[in-house]
Coordinates of C-alpha atoms in Angstrom, one line a residue:
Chain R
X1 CA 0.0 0.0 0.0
X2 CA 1.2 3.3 -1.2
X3 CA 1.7 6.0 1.4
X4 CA 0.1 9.2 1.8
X5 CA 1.9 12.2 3.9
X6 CA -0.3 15.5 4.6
X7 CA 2.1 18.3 5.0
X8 CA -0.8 20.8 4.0
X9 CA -0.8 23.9 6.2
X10 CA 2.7 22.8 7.6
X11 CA 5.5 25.4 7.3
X12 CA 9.1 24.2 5.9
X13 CA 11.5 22.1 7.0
X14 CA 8.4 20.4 8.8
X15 CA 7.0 18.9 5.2
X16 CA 11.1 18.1 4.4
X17 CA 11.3 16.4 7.7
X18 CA 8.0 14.4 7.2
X19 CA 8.4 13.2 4.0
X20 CA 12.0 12.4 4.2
X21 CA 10.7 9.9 7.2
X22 CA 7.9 8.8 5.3
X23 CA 10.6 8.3 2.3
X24 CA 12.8 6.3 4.2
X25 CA 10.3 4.1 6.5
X26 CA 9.0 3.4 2.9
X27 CA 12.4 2.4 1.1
X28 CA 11.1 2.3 -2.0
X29 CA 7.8 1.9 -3.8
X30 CA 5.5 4.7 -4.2
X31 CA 5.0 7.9 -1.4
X32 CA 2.3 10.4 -2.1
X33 CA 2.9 13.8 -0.3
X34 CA 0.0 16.6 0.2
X35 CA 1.5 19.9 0.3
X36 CA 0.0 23.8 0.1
X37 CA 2.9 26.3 -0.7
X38 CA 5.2 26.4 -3.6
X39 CA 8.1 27.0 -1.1
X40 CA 7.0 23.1 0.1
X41 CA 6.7 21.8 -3.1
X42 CA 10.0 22.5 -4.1
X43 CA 12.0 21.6 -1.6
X44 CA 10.0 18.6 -0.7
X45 CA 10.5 17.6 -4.8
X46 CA 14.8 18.4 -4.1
X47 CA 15.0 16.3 -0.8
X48 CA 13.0 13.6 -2.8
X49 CA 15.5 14.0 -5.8
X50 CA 18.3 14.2 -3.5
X51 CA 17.9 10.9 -2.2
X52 CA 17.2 9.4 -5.6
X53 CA 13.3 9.4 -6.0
X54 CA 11.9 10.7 -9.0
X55 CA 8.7 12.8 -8.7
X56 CA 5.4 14.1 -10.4
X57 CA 3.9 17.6 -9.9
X58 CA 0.1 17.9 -9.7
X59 CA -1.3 21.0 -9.1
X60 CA -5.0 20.6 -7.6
X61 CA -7.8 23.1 -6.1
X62 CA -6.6 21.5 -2.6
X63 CA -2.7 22.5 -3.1
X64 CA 0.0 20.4 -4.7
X65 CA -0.2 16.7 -5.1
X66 CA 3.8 15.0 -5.0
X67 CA 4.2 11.8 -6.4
X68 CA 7.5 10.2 -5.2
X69 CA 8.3 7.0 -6.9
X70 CA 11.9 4.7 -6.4
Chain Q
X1 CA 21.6 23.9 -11.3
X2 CA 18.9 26.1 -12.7
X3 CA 17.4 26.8 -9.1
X4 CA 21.0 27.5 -8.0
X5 CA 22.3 30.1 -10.2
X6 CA 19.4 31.8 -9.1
X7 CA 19.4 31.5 -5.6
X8 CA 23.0 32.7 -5.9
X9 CA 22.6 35.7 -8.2
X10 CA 20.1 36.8 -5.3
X11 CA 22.1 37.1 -3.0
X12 CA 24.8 38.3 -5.4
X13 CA 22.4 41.4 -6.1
X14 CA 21.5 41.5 -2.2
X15 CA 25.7 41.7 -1.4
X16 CA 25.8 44.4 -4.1
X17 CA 23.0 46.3 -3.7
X18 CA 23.7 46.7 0.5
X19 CA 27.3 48.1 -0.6
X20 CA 25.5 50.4 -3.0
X21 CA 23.3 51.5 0.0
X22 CA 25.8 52.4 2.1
X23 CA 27.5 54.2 -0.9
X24 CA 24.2 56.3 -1.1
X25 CA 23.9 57.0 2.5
X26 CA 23.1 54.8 5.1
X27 CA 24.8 53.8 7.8
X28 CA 28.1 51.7 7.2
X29 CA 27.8 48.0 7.2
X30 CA 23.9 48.4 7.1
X31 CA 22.8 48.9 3.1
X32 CA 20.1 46.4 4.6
X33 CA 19.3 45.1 8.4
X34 CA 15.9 44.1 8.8
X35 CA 16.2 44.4 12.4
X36 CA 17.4 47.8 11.9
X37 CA 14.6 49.0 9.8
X38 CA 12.0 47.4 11.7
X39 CA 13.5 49.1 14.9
X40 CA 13.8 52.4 13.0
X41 CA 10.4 52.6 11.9
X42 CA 9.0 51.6 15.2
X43 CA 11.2 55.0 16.2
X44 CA 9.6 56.6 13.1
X45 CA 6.0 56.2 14.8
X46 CA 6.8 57.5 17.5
X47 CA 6.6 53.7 20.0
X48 CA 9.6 54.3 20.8
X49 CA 11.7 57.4 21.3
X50 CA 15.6 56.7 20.9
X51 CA 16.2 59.7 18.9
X52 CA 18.6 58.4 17.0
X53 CA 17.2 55.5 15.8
X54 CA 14.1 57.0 14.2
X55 CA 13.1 56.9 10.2
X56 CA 10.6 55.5 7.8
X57 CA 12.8 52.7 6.5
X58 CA 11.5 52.4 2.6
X59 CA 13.6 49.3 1.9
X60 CA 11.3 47.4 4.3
X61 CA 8.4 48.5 2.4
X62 CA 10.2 47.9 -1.0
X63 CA 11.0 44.2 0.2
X64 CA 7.2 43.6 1.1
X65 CA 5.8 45.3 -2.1
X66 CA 7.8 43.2 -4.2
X67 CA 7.6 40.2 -2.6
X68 CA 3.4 40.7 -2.7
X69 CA 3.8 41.5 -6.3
X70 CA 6.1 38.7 -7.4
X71 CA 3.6 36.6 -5.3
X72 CA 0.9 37.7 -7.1
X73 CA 2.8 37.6 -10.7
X74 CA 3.7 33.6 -9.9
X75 CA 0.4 32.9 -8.3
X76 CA 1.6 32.1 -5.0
X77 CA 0.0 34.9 -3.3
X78 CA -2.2 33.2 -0.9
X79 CA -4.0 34.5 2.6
X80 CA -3.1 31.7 5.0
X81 CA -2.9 31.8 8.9
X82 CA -3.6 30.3 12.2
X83 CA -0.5 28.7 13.0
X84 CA 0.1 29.7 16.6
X85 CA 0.1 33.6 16.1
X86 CA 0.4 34.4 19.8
X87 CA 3.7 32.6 19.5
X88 CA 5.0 33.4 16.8
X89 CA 4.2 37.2 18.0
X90 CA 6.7 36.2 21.1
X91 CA 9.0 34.8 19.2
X92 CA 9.1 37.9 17.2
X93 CA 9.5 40.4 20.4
X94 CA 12.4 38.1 21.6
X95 CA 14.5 37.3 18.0
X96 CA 14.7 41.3 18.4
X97 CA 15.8 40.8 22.2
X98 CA 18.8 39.0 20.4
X99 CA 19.3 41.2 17.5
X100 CA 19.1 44.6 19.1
X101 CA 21.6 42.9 21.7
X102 CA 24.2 41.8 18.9
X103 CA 23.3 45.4 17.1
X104 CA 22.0 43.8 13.6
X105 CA 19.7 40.9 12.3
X106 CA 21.7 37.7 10.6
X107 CA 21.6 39.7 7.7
X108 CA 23.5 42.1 8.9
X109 CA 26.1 39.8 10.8
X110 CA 27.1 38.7 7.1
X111 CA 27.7 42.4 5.9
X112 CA 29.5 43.3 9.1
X113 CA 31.3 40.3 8.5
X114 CA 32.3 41.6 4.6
X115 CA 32.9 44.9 5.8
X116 CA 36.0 43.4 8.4
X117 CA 33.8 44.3 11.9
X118 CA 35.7 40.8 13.5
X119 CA 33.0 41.1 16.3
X120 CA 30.6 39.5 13.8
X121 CA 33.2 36.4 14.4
X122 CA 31.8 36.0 17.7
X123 CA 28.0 36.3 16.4
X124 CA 28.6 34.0 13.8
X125 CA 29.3 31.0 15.9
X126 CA 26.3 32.1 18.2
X127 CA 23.6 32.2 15.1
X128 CA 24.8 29.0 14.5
X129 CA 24.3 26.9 17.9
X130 CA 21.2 28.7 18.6
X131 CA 20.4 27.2 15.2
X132 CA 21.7 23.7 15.9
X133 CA 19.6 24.0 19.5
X134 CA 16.3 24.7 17.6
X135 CA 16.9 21.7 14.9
X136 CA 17.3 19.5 17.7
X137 CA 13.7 20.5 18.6
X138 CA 12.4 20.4 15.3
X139 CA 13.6 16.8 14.8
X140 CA 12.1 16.0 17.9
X141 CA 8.8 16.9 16.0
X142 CA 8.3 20.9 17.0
X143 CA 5.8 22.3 15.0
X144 CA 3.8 24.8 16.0
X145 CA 1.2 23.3 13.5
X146 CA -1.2 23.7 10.3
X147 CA -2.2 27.5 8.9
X148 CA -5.1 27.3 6.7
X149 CA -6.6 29.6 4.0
X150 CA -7.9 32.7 5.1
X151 CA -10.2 35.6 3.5
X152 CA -8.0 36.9 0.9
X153 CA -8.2 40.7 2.5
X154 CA -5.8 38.9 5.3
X155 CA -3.2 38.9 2.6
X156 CA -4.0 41.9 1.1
X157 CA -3.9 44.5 4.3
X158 CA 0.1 43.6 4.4
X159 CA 1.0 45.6 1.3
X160 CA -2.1 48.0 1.9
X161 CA -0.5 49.0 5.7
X162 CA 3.1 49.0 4.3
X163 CA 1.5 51.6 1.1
X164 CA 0.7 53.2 4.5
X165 CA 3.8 53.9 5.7
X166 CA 5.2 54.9 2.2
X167 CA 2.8 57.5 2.5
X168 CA 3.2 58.7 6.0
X169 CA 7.5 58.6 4.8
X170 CA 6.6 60.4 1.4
X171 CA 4.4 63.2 3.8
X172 CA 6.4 63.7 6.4
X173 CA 4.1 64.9 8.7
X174 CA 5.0 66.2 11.9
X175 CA 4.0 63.3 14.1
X176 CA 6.0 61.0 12.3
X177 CA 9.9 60.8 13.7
X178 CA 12.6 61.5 11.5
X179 CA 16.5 61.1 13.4
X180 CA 18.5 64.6 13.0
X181 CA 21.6 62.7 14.2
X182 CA 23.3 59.1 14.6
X183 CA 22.3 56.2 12.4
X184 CA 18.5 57.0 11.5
X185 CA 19.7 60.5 10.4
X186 CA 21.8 58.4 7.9
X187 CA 19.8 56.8 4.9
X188 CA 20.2 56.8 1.1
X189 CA 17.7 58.6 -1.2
X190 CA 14.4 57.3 -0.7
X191 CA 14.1 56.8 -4.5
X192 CA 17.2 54.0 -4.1
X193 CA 16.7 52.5 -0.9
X194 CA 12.6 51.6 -2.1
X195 CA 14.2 50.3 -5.4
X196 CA 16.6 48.5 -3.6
X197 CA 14.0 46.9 -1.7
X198 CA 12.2 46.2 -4.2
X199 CA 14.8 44.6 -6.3
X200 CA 15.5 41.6 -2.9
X201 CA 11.7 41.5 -2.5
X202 CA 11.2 39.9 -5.3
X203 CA 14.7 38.1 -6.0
X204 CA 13.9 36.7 -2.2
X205 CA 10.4 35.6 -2.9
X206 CA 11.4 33.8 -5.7
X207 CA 14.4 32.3 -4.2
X208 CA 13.2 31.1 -0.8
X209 CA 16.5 32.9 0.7
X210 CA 16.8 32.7 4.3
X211 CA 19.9 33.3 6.5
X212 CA 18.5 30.7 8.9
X213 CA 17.0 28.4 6.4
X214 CA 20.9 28.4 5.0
X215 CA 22.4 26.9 8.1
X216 CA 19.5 25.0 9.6
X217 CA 19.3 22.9 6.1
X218 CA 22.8 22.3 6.2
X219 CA 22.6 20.8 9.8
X220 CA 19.4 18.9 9.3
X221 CA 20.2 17.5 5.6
X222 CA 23.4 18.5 4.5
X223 CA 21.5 20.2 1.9
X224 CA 23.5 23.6 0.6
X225 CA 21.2 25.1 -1.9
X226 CA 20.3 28.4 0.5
X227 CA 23.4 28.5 2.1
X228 CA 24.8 29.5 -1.8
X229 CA 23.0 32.6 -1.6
X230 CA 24.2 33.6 2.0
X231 CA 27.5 33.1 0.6
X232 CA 26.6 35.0 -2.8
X233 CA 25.6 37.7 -0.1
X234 CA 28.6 37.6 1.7
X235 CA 31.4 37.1 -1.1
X236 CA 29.8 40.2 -3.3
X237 CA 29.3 42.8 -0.4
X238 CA 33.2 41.8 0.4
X239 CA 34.7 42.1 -3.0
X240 CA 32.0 45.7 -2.9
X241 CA 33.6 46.9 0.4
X242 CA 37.1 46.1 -0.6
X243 CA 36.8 47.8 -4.5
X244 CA 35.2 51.0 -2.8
X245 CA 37.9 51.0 0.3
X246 CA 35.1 50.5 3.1
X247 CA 36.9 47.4 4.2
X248 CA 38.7 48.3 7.6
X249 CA 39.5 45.2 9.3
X250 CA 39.1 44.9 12.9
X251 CA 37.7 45.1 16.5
X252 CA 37.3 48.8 17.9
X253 CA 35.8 51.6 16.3
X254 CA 33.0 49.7 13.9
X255 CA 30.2 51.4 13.1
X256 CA 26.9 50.5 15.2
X257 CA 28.7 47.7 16.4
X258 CA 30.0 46.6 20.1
X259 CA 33.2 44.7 21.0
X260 CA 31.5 42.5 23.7
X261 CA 31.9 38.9 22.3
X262 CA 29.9 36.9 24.7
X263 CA 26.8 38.8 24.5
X264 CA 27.4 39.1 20.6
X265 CA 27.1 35.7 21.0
X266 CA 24.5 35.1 22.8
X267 CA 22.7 37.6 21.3
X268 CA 22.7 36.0 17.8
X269 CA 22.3 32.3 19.7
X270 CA 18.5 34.0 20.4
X271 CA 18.0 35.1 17.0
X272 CA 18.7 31.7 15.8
X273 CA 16.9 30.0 17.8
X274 CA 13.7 32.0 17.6
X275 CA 14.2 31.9 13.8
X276 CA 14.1 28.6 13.5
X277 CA 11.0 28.0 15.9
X278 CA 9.9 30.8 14.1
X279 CA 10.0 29.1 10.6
X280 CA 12.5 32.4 9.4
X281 CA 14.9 34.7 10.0
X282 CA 13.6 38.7 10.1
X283 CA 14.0 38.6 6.4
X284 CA 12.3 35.9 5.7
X285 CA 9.4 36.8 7.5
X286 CA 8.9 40.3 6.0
X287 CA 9.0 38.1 2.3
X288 CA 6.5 35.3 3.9
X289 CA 4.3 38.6 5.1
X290 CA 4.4 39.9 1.6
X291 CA 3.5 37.0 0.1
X292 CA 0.2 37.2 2.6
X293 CA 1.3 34.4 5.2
X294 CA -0.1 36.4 8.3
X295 CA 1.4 33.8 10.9
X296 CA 4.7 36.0 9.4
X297 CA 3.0 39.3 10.0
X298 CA 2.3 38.3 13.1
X299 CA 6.2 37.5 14.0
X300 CA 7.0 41.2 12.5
X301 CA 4.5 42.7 14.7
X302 CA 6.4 40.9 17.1
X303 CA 9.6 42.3 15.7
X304 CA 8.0 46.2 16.2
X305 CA 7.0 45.6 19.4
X306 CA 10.2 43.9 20.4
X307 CA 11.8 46.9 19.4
X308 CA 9.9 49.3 21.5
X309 CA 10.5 47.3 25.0
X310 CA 13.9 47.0 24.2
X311 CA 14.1 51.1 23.5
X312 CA 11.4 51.5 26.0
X313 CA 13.0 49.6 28.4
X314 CA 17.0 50.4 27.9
X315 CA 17.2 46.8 27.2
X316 CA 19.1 47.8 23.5
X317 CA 22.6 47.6 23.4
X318 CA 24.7 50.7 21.8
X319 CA 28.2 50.9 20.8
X320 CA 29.0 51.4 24.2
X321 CA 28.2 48.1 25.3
X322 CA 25.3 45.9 26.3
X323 CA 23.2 47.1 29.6
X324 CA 22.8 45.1 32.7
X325 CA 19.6 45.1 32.0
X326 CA 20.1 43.9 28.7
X327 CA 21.7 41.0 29.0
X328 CA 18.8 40.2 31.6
X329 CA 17.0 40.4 28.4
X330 CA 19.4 37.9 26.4
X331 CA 19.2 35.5 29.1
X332 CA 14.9 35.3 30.0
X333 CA 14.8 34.8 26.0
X334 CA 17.3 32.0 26.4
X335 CA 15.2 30.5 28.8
X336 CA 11.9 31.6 27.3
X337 CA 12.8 30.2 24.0
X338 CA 14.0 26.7 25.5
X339 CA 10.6 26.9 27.2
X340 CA 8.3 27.5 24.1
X341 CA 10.6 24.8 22.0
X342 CA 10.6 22.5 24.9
X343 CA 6.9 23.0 25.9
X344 CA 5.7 22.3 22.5
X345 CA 7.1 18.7 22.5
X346 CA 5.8 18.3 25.7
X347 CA 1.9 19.0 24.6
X348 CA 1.6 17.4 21.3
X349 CA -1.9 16.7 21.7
X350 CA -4.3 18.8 19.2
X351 CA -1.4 19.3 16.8
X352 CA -0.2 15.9 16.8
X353 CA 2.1 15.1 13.9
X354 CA 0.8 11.6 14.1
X355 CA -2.3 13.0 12.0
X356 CA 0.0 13.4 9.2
X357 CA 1.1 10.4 9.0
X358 CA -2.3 9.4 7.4
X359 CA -4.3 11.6 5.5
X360 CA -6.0 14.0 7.5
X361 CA -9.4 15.6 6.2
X362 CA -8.5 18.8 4.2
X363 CA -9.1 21.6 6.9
X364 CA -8.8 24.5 4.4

């Protein structure tokens, strides 16, 4: 089962930290992250990248959807 | 690579356009201090009366205006709040304890720094443990939880009230506080110092810099990419100063500036650590404010009114030195700020971080 982190509302490093644990429990797979800013979105996208996930942007009425796949 | 050549020309502008500043008129080693501005517009309206320390700042406006319209311009202008305002408020009034104890705001260590004021060497190491201190808290799992969306006219007042005090600045009238002598008597034209603003407003909105952001990413994931633009900052307004000859290395005799090392230290260890419970350094909150994050405003208000108890109160340091009574002040923001970081791990009930572990039902 894929796993879904809400960091909506949640100023950074607090999404970074989140999803970084989420990223790691996970290993690899398939991690969705929830965020609201554009200052969350991009640096949850370069810790993702950093530790060698890829990831896919959607932009929804409810804030930014962040796929992170390994 | 894209995201840091810009991050880095940012703060290569910000480097250049402080050395320009002080070229044009203000005071040296301050083209920009955010703590500085803040404290001399509080003087400005009259809450607090150091007379010397009194002016209508316009790069603070100019750094709000254009990160609201740069906001605006890449749609992420958006009215959010409701994250622990009282807080952040008091985190505000005591990050200015620290600053006004040190005599400058982080971004002003790094331009003392380039202009050879060695008493920024003790600060430095200070901004940096209080920094360390408040990641350990955040790892822990601080948060002083969610904002949500707000009425847009939250967001909106920001650049309204700073329009405000362009006007009162641009008036002049007599209620308003204008310094005759020392540093608030010292400012560029008002033309160059709003441009200037301007000019970091936006280049900071879009960047994300942050002088706190800088170091606490670097402790909590080794990650460099705003630490490049503090050292954009700091490499440009050094290679400024030494081109233009306002280089002068050394201890005694810097301007607005102190040679008390321990309470330069201690001073910036508060402004660290409040900035990161905060979420930003001074800076970064007027940008956040602009772009119509009122949990920000809220820690500026805090800012202002830090300002006037430490006036108020002869709490503020001077070049002479830092009061008894101010270094009472360094010391209950030590313990107030271990207090609100420790407290909040303590009573993780309603904003438990557990809830994010699983989707939570969207509450904006």
């Amino acid at each position: 089962m894929s796993e879904t982190v809400d960091c909506r509302g949640l100023a950074c490093p607090e999404p970074v930290l989140l999803a970084r644990e989420a990223l790691q429990r996970a290993g690899a797979g398939t991690v969705t992250v929830l965020v609201s800013s554009g200052v969350a979105r991009d640096n949850v996208s370069r810790a993702a990248r950093q530790m060698g996930w890829s990831v896919a942007v959607e932009n929804t009425a409810e804030g930014y959807v962040l796929t992170l796949s390994k | 690579m894209k995201d840091r050549l810009f991050i880095i020309a940012a703060g290569a502008v910000t480097g250049l356009l402080a050395v320009l500043l002080v070229l044009q008129g203000n005071p040296a080693n301050m083209g920009f201090c955010i703590a500085c501005f803040l404290r001399d517009i509080t003087g400005g309206l009259g809450l607090h009366r150091a007379g010397a320390v009194q002016y209508l700042r316009p790069e603070i406006m100019g750094l709000v205006l254009g990160a609201f319209i740069t906001a605006l311009i890449g749609k992420e202008f958006k009215a959010g709040g409701g994250s622990s305002p009282v807080l952040r408020f008091i985190l505000g009034i005591l990050m200015m304890a620290g600053a006004l104890t040190f005599l400058g705001c982080p971004l002003r260590m790094i331009l003392r720094l380039a202009g050879g004021d060695w008493n920024a060497l003790a600060a430095l190491p200070g901004y940096i443990a209080g920094i360390w201190v408040g990641t350990i808290f955040l790892k822990k799992g601080y948060t002083l939880g969610r904002s949500q969306s707000q009425p847009p006219l939250n967001g909106y007042a920001v650049p309204f009230l700073t329009l405000f005090l362009l006007v009162l600045l641009l008036t002049a009238p007599a209620f308003i506080f204008f310094s005759t002598e020392g540093p608030g008597s010292m400012a560029a034209p008002v033309a160059f110092s709003l441009g200037a603003g301007l000019l970091v407003g936006i280049l900071a909105q879009r960047s994300r810099l942050c002088t706190m952001g800088a170091i606490r990413d670097l402790i909590l994931f080794k990650d460099f990419h705003l630490f490049w633009g503090i050292a954009a900052i700091f490499v440009v307004a050094l290679a400024g100063n030494l081109i233009t000859g306002k280089f002068v290395p050394g201890f005694t005799d810097q301007p607005v500036a102190h040679t008390d090392g321990l309470w330069n230290f201690l001073g910036m260890a508060v402004v660290g650590l409040a900035a990161v419970l905060a979420g930003g350094c001074p800076l970064r909150q007027l940008i956040l404010s602009g772009e119509g994050n009122s949990d920000a405003l809220f820690t500026v208000l805090g800012l202002i009114t830090g300002a006037a108890f430490m006036h108020n109160f002869g709490l503020a340091a001077s070049p002479a030195g830092v009061t008894p009574a101010g270094r009472w002040s360094v010391i209950i923001a030590l313990i107030l700020l271990i207090i609100i970081g420790a407290g909040n791990l303590a009573a993780k009930t309603l904003y438990s971080r557990k809830e994010a572990k699983t989707a939570a039902p969207a509450n904006n």
